Every structure is written in C-alpha cells, then in structure tokens.
mmCIF file of C-alpha atoms and ligand atoms in Angstrom:
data_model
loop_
_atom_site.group_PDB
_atom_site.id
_atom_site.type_symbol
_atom_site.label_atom_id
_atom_site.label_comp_id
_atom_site.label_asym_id
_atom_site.label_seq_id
_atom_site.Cartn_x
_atom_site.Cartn_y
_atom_site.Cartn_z
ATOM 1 C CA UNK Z 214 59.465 40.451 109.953
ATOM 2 C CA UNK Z 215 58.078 42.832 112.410
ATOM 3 C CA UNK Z 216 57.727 41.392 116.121
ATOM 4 C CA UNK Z 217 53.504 41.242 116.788
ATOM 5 C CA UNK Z 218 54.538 42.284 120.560
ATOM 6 C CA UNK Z 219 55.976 45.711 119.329
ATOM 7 C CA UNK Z 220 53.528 46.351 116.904
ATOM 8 C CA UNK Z 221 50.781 45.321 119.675
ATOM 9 C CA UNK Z 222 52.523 47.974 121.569
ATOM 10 C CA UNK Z 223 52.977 50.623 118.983
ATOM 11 C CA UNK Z 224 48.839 50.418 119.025
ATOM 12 C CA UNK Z 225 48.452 50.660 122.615
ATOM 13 C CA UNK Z 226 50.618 53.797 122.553
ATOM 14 C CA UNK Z 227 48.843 54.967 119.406
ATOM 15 C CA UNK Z 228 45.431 54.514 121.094
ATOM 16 C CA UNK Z 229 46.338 55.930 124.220
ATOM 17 C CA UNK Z 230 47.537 59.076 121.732
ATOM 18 C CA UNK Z 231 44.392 59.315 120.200
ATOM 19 C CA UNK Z 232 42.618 59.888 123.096
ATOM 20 C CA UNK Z 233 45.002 63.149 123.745
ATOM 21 C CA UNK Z 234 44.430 64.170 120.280
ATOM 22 C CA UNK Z 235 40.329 64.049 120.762
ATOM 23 C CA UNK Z 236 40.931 65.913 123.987
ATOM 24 C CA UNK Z 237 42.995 68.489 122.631
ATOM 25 C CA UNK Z 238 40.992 69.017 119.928
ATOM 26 C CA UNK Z 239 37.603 69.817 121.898
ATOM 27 C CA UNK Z 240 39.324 71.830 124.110
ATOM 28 C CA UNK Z 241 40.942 73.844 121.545
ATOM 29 C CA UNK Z 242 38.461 76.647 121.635
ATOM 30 C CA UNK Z 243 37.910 77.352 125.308
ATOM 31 C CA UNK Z 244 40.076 76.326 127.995
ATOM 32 C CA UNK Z 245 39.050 72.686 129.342
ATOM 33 C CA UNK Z 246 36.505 72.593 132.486
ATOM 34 C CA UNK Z 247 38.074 70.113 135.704
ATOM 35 C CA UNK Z 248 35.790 68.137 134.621
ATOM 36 C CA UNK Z 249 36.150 67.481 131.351
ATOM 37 C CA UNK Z 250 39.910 66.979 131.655
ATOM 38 C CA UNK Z 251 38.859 64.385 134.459
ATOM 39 C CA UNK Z 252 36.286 62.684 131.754
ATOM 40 C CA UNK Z 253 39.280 62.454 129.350
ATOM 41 C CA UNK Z 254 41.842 61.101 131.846
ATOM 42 C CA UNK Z 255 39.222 58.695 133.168
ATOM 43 C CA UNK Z 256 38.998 58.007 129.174
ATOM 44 C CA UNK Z 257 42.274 57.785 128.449
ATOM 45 C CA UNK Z 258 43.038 55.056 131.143
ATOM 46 C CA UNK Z 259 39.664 52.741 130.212
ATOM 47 C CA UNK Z 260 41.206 52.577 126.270
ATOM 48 C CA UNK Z 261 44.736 51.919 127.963
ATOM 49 C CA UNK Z 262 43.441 48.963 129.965
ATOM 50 C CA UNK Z 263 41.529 47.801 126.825
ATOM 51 C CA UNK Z 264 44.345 47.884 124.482
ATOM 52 C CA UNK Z 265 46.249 46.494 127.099
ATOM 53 C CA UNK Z 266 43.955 43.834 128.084
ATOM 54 C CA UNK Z 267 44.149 42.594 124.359
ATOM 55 C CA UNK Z 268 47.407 42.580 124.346
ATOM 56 C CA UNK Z 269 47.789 40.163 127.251
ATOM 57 C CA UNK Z 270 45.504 38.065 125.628
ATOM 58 C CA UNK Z 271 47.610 37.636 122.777
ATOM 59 C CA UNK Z 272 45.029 38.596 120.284
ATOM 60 C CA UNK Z 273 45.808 38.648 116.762
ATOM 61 C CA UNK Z 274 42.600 41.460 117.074
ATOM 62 C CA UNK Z 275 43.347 44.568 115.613
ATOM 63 C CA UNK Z 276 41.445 48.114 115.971
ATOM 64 C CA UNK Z 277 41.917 51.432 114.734
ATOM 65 C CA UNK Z 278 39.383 54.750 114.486
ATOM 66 C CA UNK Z 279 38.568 56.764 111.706
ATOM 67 C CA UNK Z 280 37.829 60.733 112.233
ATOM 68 C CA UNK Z 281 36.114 62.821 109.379
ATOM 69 C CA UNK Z 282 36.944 66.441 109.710
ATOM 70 C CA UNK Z 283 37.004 69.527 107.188
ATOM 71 C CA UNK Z 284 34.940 71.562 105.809
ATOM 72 C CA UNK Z 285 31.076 70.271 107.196
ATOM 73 C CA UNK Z 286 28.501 71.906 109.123
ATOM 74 C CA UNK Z 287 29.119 69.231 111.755
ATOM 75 C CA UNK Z 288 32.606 70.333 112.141
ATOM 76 C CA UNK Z 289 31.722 74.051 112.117
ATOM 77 C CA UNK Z 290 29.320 73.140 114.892
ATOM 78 C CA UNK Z 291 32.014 72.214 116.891
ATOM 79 C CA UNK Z 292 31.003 68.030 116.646
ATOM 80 C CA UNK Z 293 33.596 65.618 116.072
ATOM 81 C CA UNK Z 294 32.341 62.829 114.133
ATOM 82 C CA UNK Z 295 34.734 59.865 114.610
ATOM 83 C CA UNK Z 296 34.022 56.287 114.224
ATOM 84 C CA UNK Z 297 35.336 53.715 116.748
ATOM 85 C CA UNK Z 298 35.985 50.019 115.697
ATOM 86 C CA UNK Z 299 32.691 48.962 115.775
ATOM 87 C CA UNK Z 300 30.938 51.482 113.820
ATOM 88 C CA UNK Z 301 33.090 51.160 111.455
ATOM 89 C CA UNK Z 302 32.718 47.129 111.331
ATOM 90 C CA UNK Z 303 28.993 47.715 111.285
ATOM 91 C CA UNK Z 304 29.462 50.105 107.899
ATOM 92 C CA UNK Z 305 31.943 47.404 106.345
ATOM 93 C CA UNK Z 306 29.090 45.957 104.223
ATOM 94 C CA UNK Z 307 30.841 46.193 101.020
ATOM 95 C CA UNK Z 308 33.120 43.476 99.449
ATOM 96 C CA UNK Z 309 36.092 44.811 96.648
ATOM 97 C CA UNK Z 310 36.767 41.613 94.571
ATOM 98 C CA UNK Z 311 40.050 42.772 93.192
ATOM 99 C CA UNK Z 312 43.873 42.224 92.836
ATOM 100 C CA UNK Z 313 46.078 44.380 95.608
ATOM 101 C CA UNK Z 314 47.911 46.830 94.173
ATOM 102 C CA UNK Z 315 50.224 46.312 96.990
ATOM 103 C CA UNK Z 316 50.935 42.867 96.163
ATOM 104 C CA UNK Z 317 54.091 42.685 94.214
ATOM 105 C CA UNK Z 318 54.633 38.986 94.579
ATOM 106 C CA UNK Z 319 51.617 37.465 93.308
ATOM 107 C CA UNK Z 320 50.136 40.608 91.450
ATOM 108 C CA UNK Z 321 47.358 39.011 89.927
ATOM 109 C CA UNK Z 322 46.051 37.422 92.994
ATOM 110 C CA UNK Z 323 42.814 38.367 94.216
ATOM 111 C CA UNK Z 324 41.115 38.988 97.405
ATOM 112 C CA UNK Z 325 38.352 39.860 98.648
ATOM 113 C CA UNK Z 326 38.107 43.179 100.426
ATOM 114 C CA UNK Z 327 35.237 43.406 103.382
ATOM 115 C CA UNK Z 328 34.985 47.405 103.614
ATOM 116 C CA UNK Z 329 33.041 50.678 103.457
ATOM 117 C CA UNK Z 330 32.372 52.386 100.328
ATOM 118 C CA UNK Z 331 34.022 56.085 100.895
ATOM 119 C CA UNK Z 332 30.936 57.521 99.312
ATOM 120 C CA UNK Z 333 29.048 56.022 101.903
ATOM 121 C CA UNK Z 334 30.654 57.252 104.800
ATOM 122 C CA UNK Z 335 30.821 60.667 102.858
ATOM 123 C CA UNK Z 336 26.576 60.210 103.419
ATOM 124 C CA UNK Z 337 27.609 60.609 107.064
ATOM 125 C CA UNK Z 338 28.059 64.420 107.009
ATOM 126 C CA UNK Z 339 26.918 67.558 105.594
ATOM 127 C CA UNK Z 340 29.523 68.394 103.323
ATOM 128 C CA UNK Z 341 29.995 72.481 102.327
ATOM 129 C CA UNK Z 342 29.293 72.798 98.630
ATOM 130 C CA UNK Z 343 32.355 74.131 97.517
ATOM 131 C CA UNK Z 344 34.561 70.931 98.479
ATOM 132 C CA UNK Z 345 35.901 69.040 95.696
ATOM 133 C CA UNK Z 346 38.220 66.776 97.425
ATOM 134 C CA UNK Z 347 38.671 64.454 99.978
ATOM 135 C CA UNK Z 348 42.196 63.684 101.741
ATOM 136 C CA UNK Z 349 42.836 60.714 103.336
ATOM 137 C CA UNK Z 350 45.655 61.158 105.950
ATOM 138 C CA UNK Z 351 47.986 57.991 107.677
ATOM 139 C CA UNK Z 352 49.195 57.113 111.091
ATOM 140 C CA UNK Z 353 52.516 57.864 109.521
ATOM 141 C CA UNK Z 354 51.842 61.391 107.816
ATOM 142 C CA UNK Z 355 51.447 59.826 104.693
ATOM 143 C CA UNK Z 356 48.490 61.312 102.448
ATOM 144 C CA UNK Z 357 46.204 60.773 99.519
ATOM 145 C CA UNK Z 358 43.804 63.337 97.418
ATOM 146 C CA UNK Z 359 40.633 62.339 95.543
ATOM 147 C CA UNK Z 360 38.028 64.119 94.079
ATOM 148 C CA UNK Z 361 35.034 63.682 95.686
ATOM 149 C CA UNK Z 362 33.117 63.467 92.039
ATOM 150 C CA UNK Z 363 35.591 59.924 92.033
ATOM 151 C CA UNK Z 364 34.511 58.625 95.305
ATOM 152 C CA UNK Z 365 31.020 59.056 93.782
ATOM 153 C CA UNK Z 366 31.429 57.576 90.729
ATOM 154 C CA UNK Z 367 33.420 54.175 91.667
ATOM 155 C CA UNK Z 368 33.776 52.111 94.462
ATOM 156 C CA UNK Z 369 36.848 52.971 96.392
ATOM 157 C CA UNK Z 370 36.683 51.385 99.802
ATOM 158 C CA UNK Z 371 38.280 51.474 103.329
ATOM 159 C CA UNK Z 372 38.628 47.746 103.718
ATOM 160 C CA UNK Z 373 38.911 45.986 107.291
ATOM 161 C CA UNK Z 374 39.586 42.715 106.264
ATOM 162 C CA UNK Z 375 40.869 40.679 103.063
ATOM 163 C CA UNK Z 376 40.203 37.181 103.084
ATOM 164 C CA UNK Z 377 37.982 37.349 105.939
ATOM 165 C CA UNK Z 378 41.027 37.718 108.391
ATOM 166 C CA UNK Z 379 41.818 41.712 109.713
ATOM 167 C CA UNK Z 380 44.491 43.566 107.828
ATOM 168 C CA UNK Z 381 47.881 42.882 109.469
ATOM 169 C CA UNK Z 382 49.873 46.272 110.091
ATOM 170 C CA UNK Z 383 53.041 45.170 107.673
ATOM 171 C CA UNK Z 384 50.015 44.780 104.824
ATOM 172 C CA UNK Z 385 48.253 47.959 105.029
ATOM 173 C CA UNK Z 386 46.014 47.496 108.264
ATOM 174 C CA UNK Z 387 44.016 47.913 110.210
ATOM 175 C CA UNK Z 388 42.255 50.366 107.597
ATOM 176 C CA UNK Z 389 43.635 49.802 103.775
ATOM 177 C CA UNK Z 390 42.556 52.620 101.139
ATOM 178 C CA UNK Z 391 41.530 49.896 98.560
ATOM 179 C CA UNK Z 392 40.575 50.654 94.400
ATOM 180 C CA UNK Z 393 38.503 48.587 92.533
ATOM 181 C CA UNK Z 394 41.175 47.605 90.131
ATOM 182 C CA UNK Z 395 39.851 44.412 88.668
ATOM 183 C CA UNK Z 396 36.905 45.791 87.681
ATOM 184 C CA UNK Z 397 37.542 49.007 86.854
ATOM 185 C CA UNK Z 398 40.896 49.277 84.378
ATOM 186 C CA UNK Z 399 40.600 53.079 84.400
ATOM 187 C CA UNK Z 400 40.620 52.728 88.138
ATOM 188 C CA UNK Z 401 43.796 50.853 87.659
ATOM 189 C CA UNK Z 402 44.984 53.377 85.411
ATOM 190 C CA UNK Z 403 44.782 56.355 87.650
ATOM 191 C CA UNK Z 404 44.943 54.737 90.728
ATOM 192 C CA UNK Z 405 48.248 52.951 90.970
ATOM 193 C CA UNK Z 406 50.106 51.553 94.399
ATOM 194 C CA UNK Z 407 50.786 55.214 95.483
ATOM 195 C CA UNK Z 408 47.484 55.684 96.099
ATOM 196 C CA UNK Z 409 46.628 52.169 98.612
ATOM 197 C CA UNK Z 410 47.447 54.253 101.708
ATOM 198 C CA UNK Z 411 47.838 52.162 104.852
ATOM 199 C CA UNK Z 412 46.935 52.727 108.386
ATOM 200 C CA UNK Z 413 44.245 55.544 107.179
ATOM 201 C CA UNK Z 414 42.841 57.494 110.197
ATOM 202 C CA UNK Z 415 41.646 60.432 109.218
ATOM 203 C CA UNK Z 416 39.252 61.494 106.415
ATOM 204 C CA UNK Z 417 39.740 65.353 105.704
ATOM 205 C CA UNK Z 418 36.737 67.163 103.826
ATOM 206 C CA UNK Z 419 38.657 69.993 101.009
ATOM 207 C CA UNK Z 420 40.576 71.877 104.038
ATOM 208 C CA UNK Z 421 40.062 72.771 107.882
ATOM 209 C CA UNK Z 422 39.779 76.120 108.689
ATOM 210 C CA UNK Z 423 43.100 77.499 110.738
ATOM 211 C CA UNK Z 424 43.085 76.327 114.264
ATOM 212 C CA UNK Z 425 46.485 75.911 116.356
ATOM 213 C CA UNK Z 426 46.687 75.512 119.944
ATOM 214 C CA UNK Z 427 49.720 77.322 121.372
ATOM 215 C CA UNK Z 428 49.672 76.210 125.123
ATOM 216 C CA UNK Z 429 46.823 77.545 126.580
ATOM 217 C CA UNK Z 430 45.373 79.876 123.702
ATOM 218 C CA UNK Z 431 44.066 79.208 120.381
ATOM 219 C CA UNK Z 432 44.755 80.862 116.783
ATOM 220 C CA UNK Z 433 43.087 81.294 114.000
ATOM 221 C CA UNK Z 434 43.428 82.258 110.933
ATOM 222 C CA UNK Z 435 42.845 86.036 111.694
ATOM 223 C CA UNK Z 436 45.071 85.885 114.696
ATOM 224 C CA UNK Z 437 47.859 84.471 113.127
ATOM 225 C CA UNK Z 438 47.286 87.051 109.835
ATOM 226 C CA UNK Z 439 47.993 89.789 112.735
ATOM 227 C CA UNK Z 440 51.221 88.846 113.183
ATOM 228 C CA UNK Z 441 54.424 89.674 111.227
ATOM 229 C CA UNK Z 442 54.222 88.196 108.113
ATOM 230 C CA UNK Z 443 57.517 86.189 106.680
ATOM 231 C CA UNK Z 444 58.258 84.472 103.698
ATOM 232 C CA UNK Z 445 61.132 81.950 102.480
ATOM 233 C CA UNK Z 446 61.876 80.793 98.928
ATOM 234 C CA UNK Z 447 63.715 77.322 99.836
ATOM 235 C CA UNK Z 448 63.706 73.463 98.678
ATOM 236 C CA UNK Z 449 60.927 72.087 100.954
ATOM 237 C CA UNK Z 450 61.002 68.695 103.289
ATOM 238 C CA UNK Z 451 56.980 67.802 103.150
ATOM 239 C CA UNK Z 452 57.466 64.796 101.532
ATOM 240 C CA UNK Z 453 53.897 64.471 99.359
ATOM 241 C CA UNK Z 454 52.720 66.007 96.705
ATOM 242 C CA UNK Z 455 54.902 69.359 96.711
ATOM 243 C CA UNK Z 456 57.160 70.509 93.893
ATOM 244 C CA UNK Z 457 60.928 69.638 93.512
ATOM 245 C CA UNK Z 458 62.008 73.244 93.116
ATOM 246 C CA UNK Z 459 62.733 75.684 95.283
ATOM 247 C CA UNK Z 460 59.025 77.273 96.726
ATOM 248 C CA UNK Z 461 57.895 80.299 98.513
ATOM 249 C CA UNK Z 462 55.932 79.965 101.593
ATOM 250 C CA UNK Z 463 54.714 82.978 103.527
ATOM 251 C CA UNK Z 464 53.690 82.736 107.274
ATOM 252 C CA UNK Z 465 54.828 83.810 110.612
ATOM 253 C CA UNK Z 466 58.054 82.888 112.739
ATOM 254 C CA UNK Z 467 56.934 80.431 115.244
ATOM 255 C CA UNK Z 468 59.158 82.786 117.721
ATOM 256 C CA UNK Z 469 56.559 85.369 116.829
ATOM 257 C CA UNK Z 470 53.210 83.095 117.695
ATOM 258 C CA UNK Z 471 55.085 81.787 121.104
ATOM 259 C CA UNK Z 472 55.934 85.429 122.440
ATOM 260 C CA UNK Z 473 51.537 85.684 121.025
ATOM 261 C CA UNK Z 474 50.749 83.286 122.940
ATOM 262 C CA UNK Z 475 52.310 84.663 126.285
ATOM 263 C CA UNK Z 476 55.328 81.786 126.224
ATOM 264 C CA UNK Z 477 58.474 82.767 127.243
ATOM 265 C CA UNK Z 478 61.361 80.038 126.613
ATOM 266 C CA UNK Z 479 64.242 79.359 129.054
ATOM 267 C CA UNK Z 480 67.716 77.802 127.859
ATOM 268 C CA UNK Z 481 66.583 74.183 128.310
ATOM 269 C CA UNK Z 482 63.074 74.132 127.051
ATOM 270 C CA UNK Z 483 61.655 72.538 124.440
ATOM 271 C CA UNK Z 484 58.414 73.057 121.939
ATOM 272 C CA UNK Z 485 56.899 70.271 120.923
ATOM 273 C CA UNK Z 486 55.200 70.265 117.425
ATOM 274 C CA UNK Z 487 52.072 67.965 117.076
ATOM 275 C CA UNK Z 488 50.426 67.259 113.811
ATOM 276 C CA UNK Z 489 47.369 65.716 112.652
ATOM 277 C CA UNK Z 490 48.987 61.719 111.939
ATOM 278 C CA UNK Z 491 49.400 60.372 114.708
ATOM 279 C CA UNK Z 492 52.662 59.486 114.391
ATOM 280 C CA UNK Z 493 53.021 62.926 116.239
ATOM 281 C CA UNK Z 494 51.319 61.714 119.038
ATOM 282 C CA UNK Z 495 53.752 59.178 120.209
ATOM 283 C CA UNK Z 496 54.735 60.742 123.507
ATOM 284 C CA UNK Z 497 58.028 58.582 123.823
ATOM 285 C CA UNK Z 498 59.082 60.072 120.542
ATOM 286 C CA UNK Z 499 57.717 63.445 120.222
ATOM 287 C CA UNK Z 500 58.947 65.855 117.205
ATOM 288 C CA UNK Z 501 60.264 69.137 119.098
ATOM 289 C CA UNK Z 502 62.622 71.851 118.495
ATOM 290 C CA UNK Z 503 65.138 73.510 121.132
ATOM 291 C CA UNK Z 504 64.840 77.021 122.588
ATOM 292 C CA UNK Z 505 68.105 78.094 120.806
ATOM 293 C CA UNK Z 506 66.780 76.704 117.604
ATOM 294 C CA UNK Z 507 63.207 78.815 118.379
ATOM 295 C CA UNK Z 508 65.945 81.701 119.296
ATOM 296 C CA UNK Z 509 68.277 81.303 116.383
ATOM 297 C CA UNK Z 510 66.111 80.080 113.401
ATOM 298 C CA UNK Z 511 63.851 81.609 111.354
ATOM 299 C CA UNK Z 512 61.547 78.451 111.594
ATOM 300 C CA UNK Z 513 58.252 79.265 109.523
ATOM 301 C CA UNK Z 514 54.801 78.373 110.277
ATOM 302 C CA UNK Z 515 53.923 78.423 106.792
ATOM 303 C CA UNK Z 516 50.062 79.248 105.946
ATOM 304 C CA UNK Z 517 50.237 79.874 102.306
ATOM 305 C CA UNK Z 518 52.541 78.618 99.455
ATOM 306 C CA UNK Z 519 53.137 79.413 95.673
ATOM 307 C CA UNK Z 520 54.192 82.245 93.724
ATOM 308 C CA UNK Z 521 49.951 83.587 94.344
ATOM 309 C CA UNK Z 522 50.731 82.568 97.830
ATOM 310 C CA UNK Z 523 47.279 80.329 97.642
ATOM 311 C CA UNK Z 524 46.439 78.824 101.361
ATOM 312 C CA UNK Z 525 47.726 75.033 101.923
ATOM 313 C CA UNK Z 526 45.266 72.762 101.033
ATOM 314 C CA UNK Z 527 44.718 69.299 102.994
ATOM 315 C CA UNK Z 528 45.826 67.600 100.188
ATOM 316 C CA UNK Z 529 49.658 69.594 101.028
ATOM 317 C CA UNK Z 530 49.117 69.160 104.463
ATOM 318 C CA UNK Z 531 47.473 72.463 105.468
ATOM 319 C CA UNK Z 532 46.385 74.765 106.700
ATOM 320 C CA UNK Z 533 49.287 74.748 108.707
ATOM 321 C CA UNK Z 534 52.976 73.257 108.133
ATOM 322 C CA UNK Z 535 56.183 73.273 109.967
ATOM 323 C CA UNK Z 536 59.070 74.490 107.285
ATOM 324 C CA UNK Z 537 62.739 75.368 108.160
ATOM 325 C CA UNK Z 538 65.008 77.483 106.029
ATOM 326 C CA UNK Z 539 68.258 75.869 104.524
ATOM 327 C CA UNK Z 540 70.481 77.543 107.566
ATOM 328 C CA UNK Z 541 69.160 75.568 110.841
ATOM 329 C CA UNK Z 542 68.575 72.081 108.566
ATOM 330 C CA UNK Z 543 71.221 69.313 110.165
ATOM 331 C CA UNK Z 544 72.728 67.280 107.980
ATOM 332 C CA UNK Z 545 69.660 66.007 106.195
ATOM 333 C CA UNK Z 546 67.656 68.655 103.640
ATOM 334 C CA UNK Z 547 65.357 66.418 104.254
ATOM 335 C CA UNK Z 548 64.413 66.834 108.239
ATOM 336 C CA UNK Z 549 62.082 64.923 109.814
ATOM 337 C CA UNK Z 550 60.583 67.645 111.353
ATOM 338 C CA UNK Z 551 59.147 69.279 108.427
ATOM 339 C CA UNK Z 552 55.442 68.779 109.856
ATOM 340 C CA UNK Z 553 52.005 68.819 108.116
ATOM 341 C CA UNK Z 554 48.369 69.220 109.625
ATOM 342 C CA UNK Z 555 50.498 71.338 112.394
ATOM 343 C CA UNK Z 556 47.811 71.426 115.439
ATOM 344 C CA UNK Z 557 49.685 72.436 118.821
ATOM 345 C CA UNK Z 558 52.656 73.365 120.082
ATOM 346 C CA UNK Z 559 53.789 72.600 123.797
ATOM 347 C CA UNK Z 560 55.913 73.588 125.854
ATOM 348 C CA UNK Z 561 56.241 71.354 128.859
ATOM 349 C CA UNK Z 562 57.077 72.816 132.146
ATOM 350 C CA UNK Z 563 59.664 70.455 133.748
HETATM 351 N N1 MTE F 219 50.386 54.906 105.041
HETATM 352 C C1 MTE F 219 51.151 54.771 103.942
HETATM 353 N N2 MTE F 219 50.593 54.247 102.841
HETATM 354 C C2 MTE F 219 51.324 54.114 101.713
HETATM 355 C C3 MTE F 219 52.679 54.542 101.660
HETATM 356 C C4 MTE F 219 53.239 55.073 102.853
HETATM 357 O O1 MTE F 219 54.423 55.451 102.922
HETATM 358 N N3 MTE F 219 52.440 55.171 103.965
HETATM 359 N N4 MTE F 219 53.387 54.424 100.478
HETATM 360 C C5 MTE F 219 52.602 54.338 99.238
HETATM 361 C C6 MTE F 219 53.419 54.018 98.084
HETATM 362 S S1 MTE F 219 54.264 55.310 97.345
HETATM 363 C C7 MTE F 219 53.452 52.759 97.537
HETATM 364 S S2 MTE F 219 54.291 52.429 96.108
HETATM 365 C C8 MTE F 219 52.770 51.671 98.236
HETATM 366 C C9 MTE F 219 53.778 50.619 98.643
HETATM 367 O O2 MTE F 219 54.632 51.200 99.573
HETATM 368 P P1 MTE F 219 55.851 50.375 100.152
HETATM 369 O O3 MTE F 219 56.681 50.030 98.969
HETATM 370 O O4 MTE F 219 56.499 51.357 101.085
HETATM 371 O O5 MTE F 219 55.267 49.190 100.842
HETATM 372 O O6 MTE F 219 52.049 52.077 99.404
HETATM 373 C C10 MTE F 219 51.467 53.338 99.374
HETATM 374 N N5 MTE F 219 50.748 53.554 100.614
HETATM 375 MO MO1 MO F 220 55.504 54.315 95.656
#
C-alpha cells in the first residue's frame, strides 16, 4: 500500500509544478514582464498553501487540472484553456455504468463512473479541421490515441469519481480515462486495460506546432529546421506506441540548439530536460543530462521519425523527443531519460 501522506505530498509538489509549467508556457513566446513573473510567484505560493492547507487537514480530497492544447484556434491565439477542479466537477454530469477494465479481482463488478463525456469537453474548443485524433497524456508520461470520430460516436468519459467517492491515486485518480465497456462490447473489444489511462492531465488536439524554450529564447519549427540536421538509425527508449526495431529519427544535436540559443556550458553544469507530463516537473527529481554528456554525445532532439521521416505526432510524443544513440546509454537501453512532449531545457546558474 502506498502511504496517503506521500502521495498527499507527491500532489502538493505536482501542483506547485503545474503552476511553473502554465508560467513557462505563456511566457514561451516573449520574455516574461516583472510583473507577470510576480503574478505567477504570487500564484504559485496561493496553490502551495492550498494544497498544503488540505493536507494538514487530512483530507481524503483529491484535485487535479486538465489542459486541452493542440491544434485549435484558441491555442493558435495564444489562450490556454485549462480546467481547474471545479470546472471540471461542474462538467462531470455524465454517469458510465460499467465494469473497470482495471479491475482484475472482481472483473465483472460494476461501478458507476460520475464523469465528462470527452466529446463534450471536445465542444469546448475550436478544433482545426484536419485533426483526427485526440491524445490523452499522464502525470507519468504515459499516453493514449483516439480518433476523434470515436469520442463522437461512444461515450468515453474522464470520470472523477466511482461509487460516489473520488478516484484514489493507486486506482487511476484523480482523472480515470474510462470506456463504456458494459454497454458497448465493441468498446470492450477495442478498448482493452491499455487504454484506462490514469492520472490524465492533458488533452492534446492531433499535434502542437514546434515550440521549445531553450533558456531565455524560443524555437520553432523553422528555427530549429536552420540548424544542422542529424539523423540516427537506433533501438528507441519512448516507451508507447513506437516500433521494436531499430528506427531513424532525424533532428538536431541538442549541443547545436544550446550554442543557438547563446548557452555556453561549464564543466559542472547541468541541462535540465522538461516534458509535457508532469512527472518532469518534479523539481526534487528533475531529468537532466551533464555538460560532458552535452559535450561527448550525440544526444538528438528528434523532430521527425520513419524511413519518410514524417513529423512526431502527439500520439509518439511529438513534436519534440529526447533520443540518445546506443554509445552514451548506461547500462539500461532503456534510459529513463528518453523524453516525450520535450518543452524546455534549463540550465540553472548555480
Ligand atoms: N497513467 C497510466 N495509465 C495506465 C498505465 C500507465 O502506466 N500509466 N498502464 C496501462 C496499462 S498497459 C494497463 S494494462 C493498465 C493497468 O496497468 P497496471 O497493471 O500498471 O496497473 O493501465 C493502463 N493505464
Ligand atoms: Mo498493459
């Protein structure tokens, strides 16, 4: 069993994350006014003494936020739309009378799921015509692709509660990607347990245009085509979705976009890789790479993959991955630091 006290804190620090991701992400395209890093900080430490209020409370109370991003006009207008715990309890309307696909110990118990119907919230934005898919990505990196003709057609839900009660963490909460099994066999069918993600937090819309934040400057896809271009044909560590074989990816040496972006490493810095999950946002645990390892390793900020060398979709965690080639890889093919929905690297001045 997982102590409620760490998980309780795990949140806090999660929350108080979040709050740097939102920031980061509106300042991405111009550099941050004093007083808009002030709002944030002033931000930041109201949702710390929230979460930590709860905490001393002892509430069983759970929260968590949902962002949709992608390809809308809301997005290209530079609006975040992100749902907070109570908009999204408002939206929960819908109940999901099924079995949990979850559940291996009583699998034909049911339950009833209080939740929003995906297609609903997909009513919440303007989505760009050509989007077929939606992805829905995990605290912990994890990821799931639907068509959006699917979310239309049956009544896939991001449930809050089962039974009435929140979702504990260890069971999928506090929002569980839920499929109307019961009713819907063909559901069942296509759907299976792979596809109940847990802790879901954000909502991705086909794929977001490039957009990495290298210390003070931003790159897009344009920049980033303007640098040398580098491609590896190795075994990859992204976990989802990807083939077992050996792959090409083509991008550019994240050596190359530091030195763009005006960094210059000493001997004991570090670059810190953030992603999309927010399991990259845990600042006591931070995924980051050495300056010798920038130095010495040809470590690839991949933009496009295959043999057509097609862009990375959302649903492989593009546009932008973290990929290393066989030679810097520590005794595990299978690093940890193979990163999807790459955002921003940092290099913190100590
Ligand atoms: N967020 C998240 N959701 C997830 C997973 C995961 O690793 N992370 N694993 C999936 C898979 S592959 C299965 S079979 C079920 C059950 O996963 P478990 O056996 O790890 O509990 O949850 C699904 N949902
Ligand atoms: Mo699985």
């Amino acid at each position: 069993m997982v102590n409620p006290l760490q998980i309780k804190s795990q949140i806090a620090a999660l929350g108080a994350a979040w709050i740097g991701l939102a920031g980061s992400l509106s300042g991405c395209v111009e550099q941050p006014t004093q007083t808009q890093l002030d709002t944030w900080r002033q931000e930041a430490r109201d949702r710390n003494a929230q979460l930590i209020a709860v905490h001393r409370q002892g509430s069983q109370e759970q929260t968590g936020e949902l962002a949709i991003q992608g390809q809308t006009q809301e997005a290209k207008a530079g609006q975040e739309h992100r749902l907070d715990w109570q908009a999204l309890d408002a939206l929960a309307t819908h109940h999901t009378r099924t079995t949990d696909a979850l559940n291996v110990i009583t699998p034909d118990a049911q339950f009833d799921f209080r939740g929003i119907l995906v297609s609903k919230l997909l009513e919440q934005v303007q989505i760009d015509p050509t989007v077929t898919d939606v992805t829905f990505v995990s605290q912990d990196a994890y990821r799931v692709n639907i068509p959006i003709a699917e979310l239309r057609r049956y009544p896939i839900a991001i449930a809050l509660e089962r039974d009435g009660k929140p979702i504990p963490k260890n069971q999928g909460g506090p929002l569980y990607l839920v499929f109307p099994h019961t009713q819907h066999p063909e559901i069942k069918q296509k759907y299976g347990a792979a596809y109940w993600a847990f802790y879901v937090t954000h909502l991705v819309l086909g794929t977001e245009p490039i957009r990495l934040r290298v210390g003070k400057r931003e790159f897009n896809a344009d920049d980033l085509n303007q640098l040398p271009q580098a491609t590896q044909t190795e075994f990859v560590g992204f976990k989802i979705a990807w083939p077992n074989g050996k792959v090409k990816l083509q991008g550019v040496y994240l050596r190359d976009v530091l030195k763009a972006a005006g960094i210059s490493l000493s001997s004991t810095s570090n670059v810190i890789i953030r992603g999309k999950p927010l399991i990259y946002h845990d600042a006591t645990n931070p995924i980051y790479l050495s300056a010798a390892e920038v130095k010495n390793c040809d470590i690839l900020l991949a933009t496009r993959w295959g043999d057509d060398l097609q862009p990375i979709p959302a649903k492989l965690g593009g546009p932008v991955a973290l990929a290393f080639p066989p030679v810097c890889l520590g005794k595990s093919a299978r690093d940890q630091r193979w990163v999807t929905f790459v955002e921003v690297l940092e290099v913190p001045t100590l």
